[in-house]
Amino acid sequence: MNRFLLAVLLTVAFQLLSPMQSFATYSRRSPLEDSQELRFQDMLMHFLNPYINEAVRDYYQRLLLEPPLVYPYYVDVVESRRVNGFRGFILSITLDVTPVVGPHIYVGEDRLTFEVSSGPEVKLINYTHLKTYDLPLNWQHIVKER
């Protein structure tokens, strides 16, 4: 009986901790020191965060009952470029984001491309879902029936 109980407890523990396995992939998002580039990226994330969260909410509303959030430190800049040439002010930025629910439980990974122009005007150009994480058992209640 004790072995059975231990096996059940270990199974539940592994199910609850399974999303945490992905935590190691985000260690690169923890810079060891400040830099001008990091400050500019953080300022950009403050500006873009409402647009990021709106796009993520729109995508996941068909999958989850609770909308996930993207915190600025769960965003990686993949690419940025000027759309209309040197010193042009129509810019394209591609981001990899990791939406979370509750106490920072990863729900997936997504790639978003925005076009930013004067105004400022921000338009979502492309949204690609890259990866889905299984939610722990105690968060399964927010998954919509398919």
Short mmCIF file of C-alpha atoms in Angstrom, two decimals:
data_model
loop_
_atom_site.label_atom_id
_atom_site.label_comp_id
_atom_site.label_asym_id
_atom_site.label_seq_id
_atom_site.Cartn_x
_atom_site.Cartn_y
_atom_site.Cartn_z
CA MET A 1 0.00 0.00 0.00
CA ASN A 2 2.80 2.45 0.84
CA ARG A 3 4.48 1.88 -2.54
CA PHE A 4 1.20 2.56 -4.32
CA LEU A 5 0.69 5.80 -2.37
CA LEU A 6 4.28 6.86 -3.08
CA ALA A 7 3.83 6.12 -6.81
CA VAL A 8 0.63 8.21 -6.91
CA LEU A 9 2.29 11.12 -5.09
CA LEU A 10 5.32 11.06 -7.40
CA THR A 11 3.08 10.96 -10.47
CA VAL A 12 1.10 13.96 -9.26
CA ALA A 13 4.28 15.86 -8.35
CA PHE A 14 5.76 15.29 -11.80
CA GLN A 15 2.50 16.41 -13.44
CA LEU A 16 2.45 19.59 -11.37
CA LEU A 17 6.09 20.39 -12.05
CA SER A 18 6.18 19.48 -15.73
CA PRO A 19 5.78 23.10 -16.98
CA MET A 20 8.72 24.07 -14.78
CA GLN A 21 11.02 21.97 -16.97
CA SER A 22 10.87 24.75 -19.53
CA PHE A 23 12.20 27.27 -16.99
CA ALA A 24 15.81 26.44 -17.89
CA THR A 25 15.28 27.74 -21.42
CA TYR A 26 14.65 31.22 -20.03
CA SER A 27 17.88 31.64 -18.11
CA ARG A 28 19.22 33.61 -21.10
CA ARG A 29 16.60 36.25 -20.29
CA SER A 30 18.30 37.07 -17.03
CA PRO A 31 21.15 39.43 -17.93
CA LEU A 32 23.91 39.70 -15.37
CA GLU A 33 24.38 43.43 -15.78
CA ASP A 34 22.64 46.50 -17.16
CA SER A 35 23.47 47.99 -20.55
CA GLN A 36 22.17 50.74 -22.80
CA GLU A 37 20.83 48.12 -25.22
CA LEU A 38 18.96 46.37 -22.40
CA ARG A 39 17.45 49.68 -21.22
CA PHE A 40 16.28 50.49 -24.76
CA GLN A 41 14.78 47.03 -25.12
CA ASP A 42 13.00 47.38 -21.76
CA MET A 43 11.60 50.78 -22.79
CA LEU A 44 10.40 49.27 -26.07
CA MET A 45 8.73 46.41 -24.20
CA HIS A 46 6.87 48.91 -21.96
CA PHE A 47 5.58 50.59 -25.10
CA LEU A 48 4.67 47.37 -26.95
CA ASN A 49 3.36 45.36 -23.98
CA PRO A 50 -0.32 46.39 -24.38
CA TYR A 51 -0.22 45.37 -28.06
CA ILE A 52 1.53 42.10 -27.24
CA ASN A 53 -1.02 41.23 -24.55
CA GLU A 54 -3.94 42.12 -26.83
CA ALA A 55 -2.63 39.83 -29.59
CA VAL A 56 -1.97 37.00 -27.12
CA ARG A 57 -5.42 37.41 -25.55
CA ASP A 58 -7.07 37.27 -28.98
CA TYR A 59 -5.19 34.10 -29.91
CA TYR A 60 -5.71 32.18 -26.66
CA GLN A 61 -9.37 33.14 -26.12
CA ARG A 62 -10.40 30.14 -28.21
CA LEU A 63 -8.21 27.83 -26.10
CA LEU A 64 -8.38 29.10 -22.53
CA LEU A 65 -11.05 30.52 -20.24
CA GLU A 66 -8.50 32.79 -18.57
CA PRO A 67 -6.41 35.07 -20.79
CA PRO A 68 -2.66 34.66 -20.36
CA LEU A 69 -0.30 37.60 -19.93
CA VAL A 70 3.15 38.31 -21.30
CA TYR A 71 5.57 40.01 -18.95
CA PRO A 72 8.31 42.16 -20.51
CA TYR A 73 11.02 39.79 -19.26
CA TYR A 74 9.39 36.93 -21.21
CA VAL A 75 9.96 38.69 -24.54
CA ASP A 76 12.95 38.20 -26.83
CA VAL A 77 13.60 40.48 -29.79
CA VAL A 78 14.22 38.20 -32.78
CA GLU A 79 14.62 40.85 -35.46
CA SER A 80 14.09 44.54 -36.09
CA ARG A 81 14.41 46.38 -39.37
CA ARG A 82 13.41 49.52 -41.20
CA VAL A 83 10.68 48.80 -43.73
CA ASN A 84 11.25 51.91 -45.83
CA GLY A 85 15.05 52.13 -45.92
CA PHE A 86 17.74 54.07 -44.11
CA ARG A 87 16.31 56.56 -41.61
CA GLY A 88 12.78 55.52 -42.56
CA PHE A 89 10.38 55.54 -39.66
CA ILE A 90 8.28 52.54 -40.53
CA LEU A 91 9.81 49.77 -38.47
CA SER A 92 9.21 46.04 -38.23
CA ILE A 93 9.94 44.14 -35.03
CA THR A 94 9.63 40.39 -34.51
CA LEU A 95 9.34 39.08 -30.98
CA ASP A 96 9.28 35.67 -29.33
CA VAL A 97 6.94 35.75 -26.34
CA THR A 98 6.01 33.31 -23.59
CA PRO A 99 2.47 33.84 -22.26
CA VAL A 100 1.73 32.73 -18.69
CA VAL A 101 -1.28 32.20 -16.44
CA GLY A 102 -1.49 32.31 -12.67
CA PRO A 103 1.84 32.05 -10.89
CA HIS A 104 3.90 32.24 -14.11
CA ILE A 105 2.74 28.94 -15.59
CA TYR A 106 3.83 28.83 -19.24
CA VAL A 107 1.02 28.16 -21.71
CA GLY A 108 3.01 28.40 -24.91
CA GLU A 109 5.53 30.19 -27.07
CA ASP A 110 4.55 32.54 -29.87
CA ARG A 111 6.23 34.75 -32.48
CA LEU A 112 4.70 38.14 -33.20
CA THR A 113 5.68 40.66 -35.86
CA PHE A 114 4.55 44.26 -35.46
CA GLU A 115 4.87 47.23 -37.78
CA VAL A 116 5.46 50.48 -35.92
CA SER A 117 5.06 53.82 -37.67
CA SER A 118 4.66 57.46 -36.73
CA GLY A 119 1.70 58.38 -34.66
CA PRO A 120 2.75 56.02 -33.12
CA GLU A 121 0.74 53.36 -34.88
CA VAL A 122 1.31 49.71 -34.04
CA LYS A 123 -0.12 46.97 -36.27
CA LEU A 124 0.16 43.24 -35.75
CA ILE A 125 1.47 41.87 -39.06
CA ASN A 126 1.95 38.19 -38.18
CA TYR A 127 1.18 35.85 -35.29
CA THR A 128 2.68 32.37 -35.24
CA HIS A 129 2.05 29.90 -32.44
CA LEU A 130 5.30 27.98 -31.91
CA LYS A 131 4.71 25.68 -28.96
CA THR A 132 2.02 24.60 -26.51
CA TYR A 133 2.72 23.62 -22.91
CA ASP A 134 0.45 21.30 -20.96
CA LEU A 135 -1.02 22.97 -17.93
CA PRO A 136 -0.69 21.30 -14.53
CA LEU A 137 -3.69 19.35 -13.27
CA ASN A 138 -4.77 22.14 -10.93
CA TRP A 139 -5.00 24.53 -13.94
CA GLN A 140 -6.79 22.19 -16.36
CA HIS A 141 -10.11 23.86 -15.49
CA ILE A 142 -9.21 26.88 -17.67
CA VAL A 143 -8.72 24.79 -20.83
CA LYS A 144 -11.72 25.05 -23.14
CA GLU A 145 -13.31 21.89 -24.44
CA ARG A 146 -12.40 21.24 -28.06
#
